[in-house]
Coordinates of C-alpha atoms and ligand atoms in Angstrom, one line a residue:
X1 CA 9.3 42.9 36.6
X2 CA 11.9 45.2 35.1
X3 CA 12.2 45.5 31.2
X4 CA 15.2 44.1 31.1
X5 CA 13.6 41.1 32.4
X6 CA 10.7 40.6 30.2
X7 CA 12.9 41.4 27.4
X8 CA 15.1 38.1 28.1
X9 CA 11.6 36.4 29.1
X10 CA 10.4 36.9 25.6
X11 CA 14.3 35.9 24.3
X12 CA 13.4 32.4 26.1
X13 CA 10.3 31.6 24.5
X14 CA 10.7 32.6 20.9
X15 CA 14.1 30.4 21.3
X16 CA 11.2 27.6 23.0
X17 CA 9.2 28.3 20.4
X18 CA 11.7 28.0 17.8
X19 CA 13.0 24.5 19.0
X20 CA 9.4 23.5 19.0
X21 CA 8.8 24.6 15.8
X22 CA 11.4 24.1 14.0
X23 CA 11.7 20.3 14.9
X24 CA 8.7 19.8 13.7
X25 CA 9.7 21.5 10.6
X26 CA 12.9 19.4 10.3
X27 CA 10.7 16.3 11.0
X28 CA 8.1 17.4 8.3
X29 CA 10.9 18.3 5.7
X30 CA 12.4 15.5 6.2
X31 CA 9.1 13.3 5.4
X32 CA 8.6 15.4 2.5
X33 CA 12.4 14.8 1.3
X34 CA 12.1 10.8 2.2
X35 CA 8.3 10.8 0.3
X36 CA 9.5 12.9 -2.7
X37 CA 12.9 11.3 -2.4
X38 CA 11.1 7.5 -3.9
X39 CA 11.9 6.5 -7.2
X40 CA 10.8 4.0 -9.2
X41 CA 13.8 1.7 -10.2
X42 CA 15.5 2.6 -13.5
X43 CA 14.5 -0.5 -15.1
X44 CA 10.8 -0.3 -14.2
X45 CA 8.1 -0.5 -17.0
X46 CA 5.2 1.8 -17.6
X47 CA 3.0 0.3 -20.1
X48 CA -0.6 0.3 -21.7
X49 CA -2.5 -3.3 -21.6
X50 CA -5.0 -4.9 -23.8
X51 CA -5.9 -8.3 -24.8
X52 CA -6.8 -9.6 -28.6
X53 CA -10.4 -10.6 -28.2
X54 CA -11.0 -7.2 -26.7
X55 CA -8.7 -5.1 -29.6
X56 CA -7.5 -7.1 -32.8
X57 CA -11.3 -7.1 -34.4
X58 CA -10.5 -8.9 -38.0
X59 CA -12.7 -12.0 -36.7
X60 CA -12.5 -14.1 -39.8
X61 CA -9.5 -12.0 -41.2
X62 CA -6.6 -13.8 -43.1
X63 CA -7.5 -17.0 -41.8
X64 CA -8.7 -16.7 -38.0
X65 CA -10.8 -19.3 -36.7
X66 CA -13.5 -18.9 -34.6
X67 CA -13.4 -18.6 -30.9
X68 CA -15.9 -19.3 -27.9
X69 CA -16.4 -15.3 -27.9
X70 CA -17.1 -15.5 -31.7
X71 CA -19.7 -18.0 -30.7
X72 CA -21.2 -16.8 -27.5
X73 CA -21.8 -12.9 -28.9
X74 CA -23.1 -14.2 -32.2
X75 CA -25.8 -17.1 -30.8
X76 CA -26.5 -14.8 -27.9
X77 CA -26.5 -11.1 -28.9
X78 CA -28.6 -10.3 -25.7
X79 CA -25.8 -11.4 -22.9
X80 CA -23.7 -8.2 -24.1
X81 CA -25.3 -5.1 -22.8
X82 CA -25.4 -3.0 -26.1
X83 CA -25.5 -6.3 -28.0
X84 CA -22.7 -6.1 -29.7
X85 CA -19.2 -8.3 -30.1
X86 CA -15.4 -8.2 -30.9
X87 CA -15.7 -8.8 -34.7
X88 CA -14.3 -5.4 -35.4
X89 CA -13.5 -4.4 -32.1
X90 CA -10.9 -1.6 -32.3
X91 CA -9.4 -3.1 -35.1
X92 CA -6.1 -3.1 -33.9
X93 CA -5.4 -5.7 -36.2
X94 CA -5.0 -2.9 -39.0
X95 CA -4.6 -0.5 -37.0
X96 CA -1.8 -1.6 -34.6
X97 CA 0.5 1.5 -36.5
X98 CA -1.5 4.5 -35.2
X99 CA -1.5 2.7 -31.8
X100 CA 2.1 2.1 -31.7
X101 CA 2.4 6.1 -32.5
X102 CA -0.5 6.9 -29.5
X103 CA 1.9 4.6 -27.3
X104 CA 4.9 6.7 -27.8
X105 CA 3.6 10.2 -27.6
X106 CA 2.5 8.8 -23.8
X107 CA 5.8 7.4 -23.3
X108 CA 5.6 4.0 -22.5
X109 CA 8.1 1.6 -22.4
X110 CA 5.9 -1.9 -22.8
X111 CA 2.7 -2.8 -24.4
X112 CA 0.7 -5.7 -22.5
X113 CA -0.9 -7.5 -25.6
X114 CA -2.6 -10.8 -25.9
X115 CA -2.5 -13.9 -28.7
X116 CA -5.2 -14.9 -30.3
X117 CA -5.3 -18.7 -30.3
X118 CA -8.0 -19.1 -33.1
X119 CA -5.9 -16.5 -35.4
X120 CA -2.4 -18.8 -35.1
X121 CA -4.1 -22.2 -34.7
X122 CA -7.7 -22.0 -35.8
X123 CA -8.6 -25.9 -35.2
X124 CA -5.9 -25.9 -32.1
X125 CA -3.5 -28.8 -32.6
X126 CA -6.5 -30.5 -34.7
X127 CA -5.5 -28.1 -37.8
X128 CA -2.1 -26.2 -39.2
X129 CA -0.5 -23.4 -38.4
X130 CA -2.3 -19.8 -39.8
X131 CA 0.9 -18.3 -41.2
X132 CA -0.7 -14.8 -41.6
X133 CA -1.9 -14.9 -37.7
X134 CA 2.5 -15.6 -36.9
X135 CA 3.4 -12.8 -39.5
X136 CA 0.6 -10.6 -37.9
X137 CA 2.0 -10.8 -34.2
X138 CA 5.4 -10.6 -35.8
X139 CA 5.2 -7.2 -37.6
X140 CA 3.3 -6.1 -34.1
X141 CA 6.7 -7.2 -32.0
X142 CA 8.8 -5.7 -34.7
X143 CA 7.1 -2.2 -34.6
X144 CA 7.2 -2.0 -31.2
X145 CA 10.8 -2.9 -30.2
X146 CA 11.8 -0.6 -33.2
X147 CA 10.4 2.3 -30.9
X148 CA 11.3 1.1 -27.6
X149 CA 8.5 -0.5 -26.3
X150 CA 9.3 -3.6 -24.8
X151 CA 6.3 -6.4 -26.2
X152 CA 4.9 -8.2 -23.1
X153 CA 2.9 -11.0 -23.9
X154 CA -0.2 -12.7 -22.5
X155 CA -0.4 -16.6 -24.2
X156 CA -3.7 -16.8 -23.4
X157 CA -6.1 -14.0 -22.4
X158 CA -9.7 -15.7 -22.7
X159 CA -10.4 -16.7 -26.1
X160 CA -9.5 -20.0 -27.2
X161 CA -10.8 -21.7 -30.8
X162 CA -14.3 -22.9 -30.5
X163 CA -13.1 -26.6 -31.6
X164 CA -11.6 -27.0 -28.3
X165 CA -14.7 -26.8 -27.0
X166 CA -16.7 -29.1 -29.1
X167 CA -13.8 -31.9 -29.0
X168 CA -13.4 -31.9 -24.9
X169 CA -15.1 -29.1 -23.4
X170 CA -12.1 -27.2 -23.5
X171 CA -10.6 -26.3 -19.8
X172 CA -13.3 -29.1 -18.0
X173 CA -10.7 -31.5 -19.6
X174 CA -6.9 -32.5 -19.4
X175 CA -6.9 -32.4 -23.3
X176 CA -6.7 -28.7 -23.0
X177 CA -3.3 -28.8 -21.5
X178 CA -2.1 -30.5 -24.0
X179 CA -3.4 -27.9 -26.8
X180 CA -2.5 -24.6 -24.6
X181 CA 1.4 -26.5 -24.5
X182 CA 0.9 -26.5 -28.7
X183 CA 0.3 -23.4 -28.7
X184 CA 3.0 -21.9 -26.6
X185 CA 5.6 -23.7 -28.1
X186 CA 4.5 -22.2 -31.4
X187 CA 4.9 -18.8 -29.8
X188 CA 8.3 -19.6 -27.8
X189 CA 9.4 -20.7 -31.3
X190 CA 8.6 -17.6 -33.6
X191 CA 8.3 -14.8 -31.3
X192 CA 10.6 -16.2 -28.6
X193 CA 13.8 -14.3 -30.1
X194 CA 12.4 -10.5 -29.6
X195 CA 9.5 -11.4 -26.7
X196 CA 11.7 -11.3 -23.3
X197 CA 8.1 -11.0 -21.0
X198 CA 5.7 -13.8 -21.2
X199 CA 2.8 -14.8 -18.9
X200 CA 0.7 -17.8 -19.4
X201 CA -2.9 -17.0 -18.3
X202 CA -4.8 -14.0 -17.9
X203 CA -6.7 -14.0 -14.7
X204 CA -7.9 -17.9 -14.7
X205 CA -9.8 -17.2 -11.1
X206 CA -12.0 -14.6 -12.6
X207 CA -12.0 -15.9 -15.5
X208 CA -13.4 -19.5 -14.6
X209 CA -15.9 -18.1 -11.8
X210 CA -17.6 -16.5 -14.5
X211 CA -17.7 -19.5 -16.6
X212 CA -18.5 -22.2 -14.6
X213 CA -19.9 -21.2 -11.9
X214 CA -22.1 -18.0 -12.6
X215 CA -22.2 -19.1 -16.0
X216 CA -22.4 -15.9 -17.6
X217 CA -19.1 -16.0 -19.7
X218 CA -19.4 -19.0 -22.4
X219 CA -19.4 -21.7 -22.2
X220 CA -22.5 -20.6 -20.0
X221 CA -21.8 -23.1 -17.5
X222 CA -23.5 -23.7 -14.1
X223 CA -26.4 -24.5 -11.9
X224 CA -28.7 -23.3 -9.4
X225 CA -28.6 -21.4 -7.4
X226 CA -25.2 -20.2 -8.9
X227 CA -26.6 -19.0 -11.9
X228 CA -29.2 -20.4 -14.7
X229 CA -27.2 -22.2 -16.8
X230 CA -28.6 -25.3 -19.1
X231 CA -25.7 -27.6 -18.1
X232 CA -22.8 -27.9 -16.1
X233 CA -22.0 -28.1 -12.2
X234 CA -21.0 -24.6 -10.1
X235 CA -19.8 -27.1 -7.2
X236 CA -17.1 -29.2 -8.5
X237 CA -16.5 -27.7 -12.4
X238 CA -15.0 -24.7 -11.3
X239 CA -12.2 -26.3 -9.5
X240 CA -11.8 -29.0 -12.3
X241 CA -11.1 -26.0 -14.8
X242 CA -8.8 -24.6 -12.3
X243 CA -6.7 -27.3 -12.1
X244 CA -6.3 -28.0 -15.7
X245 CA -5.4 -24.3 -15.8
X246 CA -3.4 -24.8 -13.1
X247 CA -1.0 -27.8 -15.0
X248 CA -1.1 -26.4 -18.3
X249 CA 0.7 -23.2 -17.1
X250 CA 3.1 -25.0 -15.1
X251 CA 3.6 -27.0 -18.3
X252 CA 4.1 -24.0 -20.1
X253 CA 6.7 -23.1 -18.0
X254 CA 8.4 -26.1 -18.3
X255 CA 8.3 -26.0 -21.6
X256 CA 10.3 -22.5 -21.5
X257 CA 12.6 -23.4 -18.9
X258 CA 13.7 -26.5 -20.5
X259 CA 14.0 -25.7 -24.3
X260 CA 13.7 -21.8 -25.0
X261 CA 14.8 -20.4 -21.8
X262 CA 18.8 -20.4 -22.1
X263 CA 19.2 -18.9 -25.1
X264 CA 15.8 -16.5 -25.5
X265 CA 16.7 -15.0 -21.7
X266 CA 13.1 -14.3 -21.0
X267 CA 10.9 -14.7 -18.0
X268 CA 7.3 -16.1 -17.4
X269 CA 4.5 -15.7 -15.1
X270 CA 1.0 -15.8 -14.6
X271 CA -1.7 -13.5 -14.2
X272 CA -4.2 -13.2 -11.6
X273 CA -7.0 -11.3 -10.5
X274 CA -6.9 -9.9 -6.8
X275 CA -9.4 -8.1 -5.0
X276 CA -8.4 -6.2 -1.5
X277 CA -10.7 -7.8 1.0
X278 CA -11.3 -6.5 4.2
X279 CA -12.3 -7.9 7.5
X280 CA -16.0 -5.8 8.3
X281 CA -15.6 -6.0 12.2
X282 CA -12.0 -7.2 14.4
X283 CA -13.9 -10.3 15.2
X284 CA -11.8 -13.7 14.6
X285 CA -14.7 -15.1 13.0
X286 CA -15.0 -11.9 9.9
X287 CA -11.2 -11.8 9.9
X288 CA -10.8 -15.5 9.1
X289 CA -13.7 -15.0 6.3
X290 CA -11.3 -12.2 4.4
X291 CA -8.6 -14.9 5.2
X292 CA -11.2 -17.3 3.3
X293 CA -11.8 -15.0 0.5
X294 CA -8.2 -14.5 -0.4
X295 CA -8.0 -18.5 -0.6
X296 CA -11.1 -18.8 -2.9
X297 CA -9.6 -16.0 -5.2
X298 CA -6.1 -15.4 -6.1
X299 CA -4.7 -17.9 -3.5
X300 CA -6.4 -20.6 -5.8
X301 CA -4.1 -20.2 -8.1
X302 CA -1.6 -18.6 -6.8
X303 CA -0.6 -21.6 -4.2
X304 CA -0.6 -24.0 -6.5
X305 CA 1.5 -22.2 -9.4
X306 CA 4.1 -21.1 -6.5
X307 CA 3.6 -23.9 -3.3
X308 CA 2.3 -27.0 -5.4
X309 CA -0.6 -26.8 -3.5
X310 CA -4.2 -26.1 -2.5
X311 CA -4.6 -23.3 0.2
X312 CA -5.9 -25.4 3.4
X313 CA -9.3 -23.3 3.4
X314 CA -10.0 -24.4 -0.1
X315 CA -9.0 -28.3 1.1
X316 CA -11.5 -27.8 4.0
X317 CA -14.6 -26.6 3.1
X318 CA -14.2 -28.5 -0.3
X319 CA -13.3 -31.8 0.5
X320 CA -13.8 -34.4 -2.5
X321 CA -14.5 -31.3 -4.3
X322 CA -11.7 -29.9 -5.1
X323 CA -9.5 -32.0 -7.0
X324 CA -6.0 -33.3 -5.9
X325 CA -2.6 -33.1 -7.1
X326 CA -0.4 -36.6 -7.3
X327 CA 2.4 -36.5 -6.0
X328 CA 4.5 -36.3 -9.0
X329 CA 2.5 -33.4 -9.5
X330 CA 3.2 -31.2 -6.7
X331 CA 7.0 -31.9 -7.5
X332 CA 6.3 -31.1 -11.5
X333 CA 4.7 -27.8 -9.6
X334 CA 7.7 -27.2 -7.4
X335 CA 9.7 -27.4 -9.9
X336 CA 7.8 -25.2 -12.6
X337 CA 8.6 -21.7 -10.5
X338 CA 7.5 -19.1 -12.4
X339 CA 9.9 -16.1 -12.5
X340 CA 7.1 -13.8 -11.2
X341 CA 3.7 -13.1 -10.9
X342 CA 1.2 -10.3 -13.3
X343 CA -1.8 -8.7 -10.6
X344 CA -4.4 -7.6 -12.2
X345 CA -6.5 -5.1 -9.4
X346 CA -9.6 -2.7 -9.4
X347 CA -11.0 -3.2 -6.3
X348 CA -11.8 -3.9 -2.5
X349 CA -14.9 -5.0 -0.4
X350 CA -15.6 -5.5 3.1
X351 CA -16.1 -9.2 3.8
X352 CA -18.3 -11.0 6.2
X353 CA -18.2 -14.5 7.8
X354 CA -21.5 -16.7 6.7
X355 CA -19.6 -19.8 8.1
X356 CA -20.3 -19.4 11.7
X357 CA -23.1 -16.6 11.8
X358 CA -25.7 -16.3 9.0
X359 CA -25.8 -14.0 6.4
X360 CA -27.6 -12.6 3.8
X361 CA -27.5 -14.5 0.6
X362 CA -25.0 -12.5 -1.4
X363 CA -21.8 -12.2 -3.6
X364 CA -19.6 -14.8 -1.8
X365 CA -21.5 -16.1 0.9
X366 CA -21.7 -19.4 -0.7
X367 CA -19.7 -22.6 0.3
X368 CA -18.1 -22.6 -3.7
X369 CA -16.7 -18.9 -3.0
X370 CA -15.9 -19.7 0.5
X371 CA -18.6 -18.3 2.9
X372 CA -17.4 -15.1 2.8
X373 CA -20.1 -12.0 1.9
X374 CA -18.6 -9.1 0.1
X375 CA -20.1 -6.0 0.6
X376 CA -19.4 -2.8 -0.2
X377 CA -20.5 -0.9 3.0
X378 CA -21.0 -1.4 6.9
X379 CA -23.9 0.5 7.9
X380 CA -23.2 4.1 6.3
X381 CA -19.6 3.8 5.5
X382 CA -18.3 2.5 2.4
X383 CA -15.2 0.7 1.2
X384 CA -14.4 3.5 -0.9
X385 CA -16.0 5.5 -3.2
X386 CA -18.1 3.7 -4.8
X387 CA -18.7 4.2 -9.2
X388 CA -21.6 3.5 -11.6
X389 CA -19.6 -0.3 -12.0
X390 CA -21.4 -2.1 -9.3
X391 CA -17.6 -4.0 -8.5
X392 CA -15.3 -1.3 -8.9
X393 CA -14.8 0.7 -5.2
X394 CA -12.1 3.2 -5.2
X395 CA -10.1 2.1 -2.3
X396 CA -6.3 2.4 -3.3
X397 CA -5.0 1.7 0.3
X398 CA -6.5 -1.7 -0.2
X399 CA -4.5 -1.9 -2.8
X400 CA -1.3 -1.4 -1.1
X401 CA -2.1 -4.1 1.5
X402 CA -2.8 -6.3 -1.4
X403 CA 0.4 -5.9 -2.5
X404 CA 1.7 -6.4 0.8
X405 CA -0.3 -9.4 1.5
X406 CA 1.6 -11.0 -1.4
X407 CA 4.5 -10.2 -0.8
X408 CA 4.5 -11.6 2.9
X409 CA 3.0 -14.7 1.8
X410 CA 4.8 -15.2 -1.9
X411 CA 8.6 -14.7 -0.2
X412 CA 8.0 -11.1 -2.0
X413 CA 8.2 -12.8 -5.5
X414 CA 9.0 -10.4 -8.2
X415 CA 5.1 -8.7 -9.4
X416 CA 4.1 -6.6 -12.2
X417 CA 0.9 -5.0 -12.1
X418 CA -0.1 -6.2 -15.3
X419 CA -3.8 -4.4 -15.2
X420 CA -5.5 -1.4 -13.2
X421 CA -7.8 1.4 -14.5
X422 CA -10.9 2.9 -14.4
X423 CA -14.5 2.2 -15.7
X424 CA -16.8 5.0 -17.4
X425 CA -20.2 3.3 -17.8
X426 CA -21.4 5.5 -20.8
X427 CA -25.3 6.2 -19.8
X428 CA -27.7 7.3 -22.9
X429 CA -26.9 10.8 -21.7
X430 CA -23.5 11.0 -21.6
X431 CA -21.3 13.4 -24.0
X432 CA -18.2 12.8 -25.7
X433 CA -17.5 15.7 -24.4
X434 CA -17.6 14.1 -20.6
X435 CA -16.0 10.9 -21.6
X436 CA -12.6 13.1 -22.7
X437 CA -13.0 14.7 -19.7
X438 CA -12.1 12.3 -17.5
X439 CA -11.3 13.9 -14.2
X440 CA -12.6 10.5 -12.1
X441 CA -10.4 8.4 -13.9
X442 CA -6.9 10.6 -13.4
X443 CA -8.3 10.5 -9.6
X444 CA -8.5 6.8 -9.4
X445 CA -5.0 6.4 -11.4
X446 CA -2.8 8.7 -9.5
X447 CA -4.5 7.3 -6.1
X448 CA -3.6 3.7 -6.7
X449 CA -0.2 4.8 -8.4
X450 CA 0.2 6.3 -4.9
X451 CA -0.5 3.5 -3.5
X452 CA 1.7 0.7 -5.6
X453 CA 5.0 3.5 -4.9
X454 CA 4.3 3.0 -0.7
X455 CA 3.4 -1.0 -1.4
X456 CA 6.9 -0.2 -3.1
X457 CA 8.4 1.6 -0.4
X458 CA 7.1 -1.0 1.8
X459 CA 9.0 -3.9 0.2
X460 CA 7.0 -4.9 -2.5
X461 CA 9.1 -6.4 -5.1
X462 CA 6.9 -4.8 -8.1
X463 CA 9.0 -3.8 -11.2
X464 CA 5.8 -2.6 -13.5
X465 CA 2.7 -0.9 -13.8
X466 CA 0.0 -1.3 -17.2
X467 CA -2.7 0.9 -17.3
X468 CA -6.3 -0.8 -18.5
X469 CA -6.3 0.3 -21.0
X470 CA -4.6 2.3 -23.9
X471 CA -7.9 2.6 -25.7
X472 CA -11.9 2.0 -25.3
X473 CA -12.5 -1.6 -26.0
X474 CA -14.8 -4.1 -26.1
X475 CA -15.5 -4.7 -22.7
X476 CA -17.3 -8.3 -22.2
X477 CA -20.9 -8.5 -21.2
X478 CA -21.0 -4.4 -21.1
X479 CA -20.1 -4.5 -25.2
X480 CA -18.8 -1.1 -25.3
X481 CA -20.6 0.7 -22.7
X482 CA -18.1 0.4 -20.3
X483 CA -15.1 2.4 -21.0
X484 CA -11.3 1.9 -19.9
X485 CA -9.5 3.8 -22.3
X486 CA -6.9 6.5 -22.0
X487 CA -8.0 7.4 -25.2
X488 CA -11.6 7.5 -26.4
X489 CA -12.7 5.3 -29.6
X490 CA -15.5 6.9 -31.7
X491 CA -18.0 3.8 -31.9
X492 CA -18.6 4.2 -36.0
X493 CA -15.3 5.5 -37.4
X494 CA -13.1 4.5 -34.6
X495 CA -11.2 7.0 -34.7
X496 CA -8.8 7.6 -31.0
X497 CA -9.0 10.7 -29.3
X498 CA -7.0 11.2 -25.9
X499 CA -8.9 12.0 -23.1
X500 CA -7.2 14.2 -20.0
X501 CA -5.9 10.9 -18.5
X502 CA -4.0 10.5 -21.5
X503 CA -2.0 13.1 -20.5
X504 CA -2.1 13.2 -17.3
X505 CA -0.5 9.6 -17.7
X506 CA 2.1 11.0 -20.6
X507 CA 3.4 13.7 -17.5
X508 CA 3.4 10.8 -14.6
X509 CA 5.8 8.7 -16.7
X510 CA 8.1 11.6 -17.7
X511 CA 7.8 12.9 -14.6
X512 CA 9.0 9.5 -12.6
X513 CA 11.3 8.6 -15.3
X514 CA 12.8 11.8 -15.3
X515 CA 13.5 11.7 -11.2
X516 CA 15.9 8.2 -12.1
X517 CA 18.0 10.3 -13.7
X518 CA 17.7 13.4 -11.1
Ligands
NOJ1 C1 -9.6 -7.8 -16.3 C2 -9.6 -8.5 -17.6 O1 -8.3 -9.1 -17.8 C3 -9.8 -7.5 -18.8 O2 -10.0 -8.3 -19.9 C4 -10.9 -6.6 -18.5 O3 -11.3 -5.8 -19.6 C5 -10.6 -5.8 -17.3 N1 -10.4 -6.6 -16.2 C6 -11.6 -4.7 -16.9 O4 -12.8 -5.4 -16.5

């Protein structure tokens, strides 16, 4: 071959080359441009969330009443892993100023904040009003729409006065509806003018497993083998709790829609608890158990409140169980839409049938949960990573098919994720030092933030995103062991310190609120 040949040889397969390579490059920039080019909608919130038995402290402050928490940690110190409870919490009751400031310097447009029921109605609707509790919440709104942070408020995140309890046995009873509509009206009425974002319930599907049927939230409700409880009924109280949950948001709702709604403009929702769950093998049989554990878990409440009705796994394996709705019911349901819905999310497992093959007894695997085994491996590979919190796995792409799950099967109602963070379980050994240095916790955020903006990209109709939480708090039966705060809270003078997170989280916000405008 002459030179003149190889010369044009070599021409023709740079030029190959090139076409090769530089469609690829095209195709790759142009992923790039189409990932970078997402932004979050201009009217999206970034917020912190928190909830008052787990913040506000001041238990017997300026006329509170007690709650079933109040009860619970003080005749059971033992149930909370460093003993402890929520009487001074992190005293955001007096503290809600510095807070406010600590929300700013991150940049947050809304705080997720709960009400405590005890501190405006201390006997329910079996007492007055606690005037100090309304001026309270109302110098809370007041500061923070006077720095732009939009208040979003949870009726009812837990707590509720211990009266209720005594009287009727609180959500086991109808009567309970008719104290959580007291309340809300109450709150409609005085805060209803500068609070736009309601929801009514925080997570009742969590909420009620853990208190009547593992019976290891008060009231301690339960029986064997659910849990060792000295009363109550793990097969059939769950599901009468539920329901009363179910009807007293839906009256809530009504309630706004009717008499506030026109002129306060708001919107109101409910919160629930969602787990990704994944099918452990292709077989029918495992994927109709994840199918299962979706019905036993948000679906419970999340048919109802949006369908009017019970998902069809629930009605099966229930039966006489699970209570029904009357007809005028399912209408009153229908009717009660709420305008979207608050997901709370931390986690995923892999999920095995126990309906047609046995199974190890197990988280799930019962007929009350659906017969559906979590687990958090299959053989040697995990869900995720997996923490020091025996339930949180870090699995963000389960959280983006949660997302999409929702959205396929709610007509892609409007969501906010109203809760999702990260867990330090402080050991003896741990420093102060490690806690600020948070490094897992930035890993986990910016991994499931990944993950809500393709959900987003997907479809998903989500227009918010709260971190758990702005602070350290008092978290349940770990006391204060168990840490979710951007900011770190010093156990004796509780003074707030930011950890990296904090930041990290201040420079996400600017960052995506800054590309709006780009
Ligand atoms: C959900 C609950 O709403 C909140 O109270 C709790 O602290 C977080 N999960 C973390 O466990």
């Amino acid at each position: 071959m002459g030179n003149l040949a190889i010369f044009v040889l070599i021409i023709l397969l740079q030029s190959l080359m090139c076409n090769v390579y530089c469609s690829c490059l095209n195709q790759s920039l142009s992923e790039n441009i189409l990932e970078d080019s997402f932004s979050f909608p201009s009217d999206f919130l970034f917020g912190t969330a928190s909830s008052a038995y787990q913040y506000e402290g001041a238990f017997l402050t300026e006329g509170k009443g007690l709650n079933n928490w109040d009860i619970f940690t003080h005749e059971y110190p033992g149930k909370i892993r460093d003993e402890n409870n929520g009487d001074m919490a992190v005293d955001q009751y007096h503290r809600f100023m510095e807070d406010i400031q600590l929300m700013t310097s991150l940049g947050v447009n809304s705080y997720r904040f709960s009400i405590s029921w005890s501190r405006v109605l201390p006997r329910g609707r079996f007492g007055s009003i606690n005037y100090s509790g309304i001026t309270y919440y109302n110098r809370l709104i007041d500061a923070l729409i006077s720095r732009g942070i939009k208040p979003f408020v949870t009726l009812n995140h837990l707590d509720y006065p211990q009266e209720l309890e005594y009287r009727f046995q609180s959500w086991l009873s109808p009567e309970m509806q008719k104290d959580f509509l007291y309340l809300t009206n109450i709150c409609f009425k005085h805060f209803g003018d500068r609070v736009k974002l309601w929801t009514t319930l925080n997570e009742p599907n969590n909420q009620i497993i853990l208190s009547h049927l593992k019976g290891t939230f008060p009231p301690s409700r339960c029986s064997l083998p659910y849990g060792n409880c000295s009363q109550g009924n793990s097969e059939t109280e769950p599901f009468i709790a539920a329901h009363n949950a179910i009807l007293a948001h839906a009256k809530a709702v009504q309630l706004y829609r009717t008499k506030y709604k026109e002129e306060q403009k708001g919107i109101i929702g409910i919160v629930v608890q969602t787990s990704w769950f994944e099918p452990i093998s292709d077989s029918t049989a495992d994927k109709a158990a994840a199918e299962r554990a979706q019905a036993f878990y948000s679906n419970w409440i999340l048919d109802p409140v949006i369908y009017g009705k019970y998902p069809k796994e629930m009605v099966n394996i229930l039966g006489s169980a699970l209570p029904r709705f009357s007809k005028k019911e399912v209408e009153y349901l229908k009717e009660s839409q709420s305008d979207f819905v608050g997901i709370n999310h931390y986690t995923s497992y892999f999920i095995q049938d126990c309906l047609l093959s046995s199974c190890n007894i197990g988280f799930g695997a019962s007929k009350v949960e659906g017969y559906a085994l979590k687990l958090d491996r299959k053989g040697n590979l995990t869900i995720g990573e997996l923490t020091d919190v025996n339930w949180q796995h870090i699995h963000p792409e389960g959280f983006r098919k949660m997302l999409n799950y929702l959205k396929d099967r709610y007509h892609n109602i409007p969501m906010f994720i109203t809760e999702n963070g990260f867990g330090d379980l402080q050991k003896p050994e741990t420093t102060v030092k490690e806690l600020l240095n948070d490094a897992k916790r930035i890993q986990y955020m910016s991994g499931y933030l990944d993950a809500l903006q393709s959900a987003m990209r997907d479809g998903a109709n989500v227009k918010g995103y709260f971190a758990w939480s702005l602070l350290d708090n008092f978290e349940w039966l770990y006391g204060y062991k168990l840490r979710f705060g951007l900011y770190h809270v010093d156990p004796v003078t509780l003074k707030r310190t930011p950890k990296r997170s904090a930041s990290w989280y201040r420079n996400y916000i600017g960052e995506n609120i800054r590309r709006r405008y780009d």
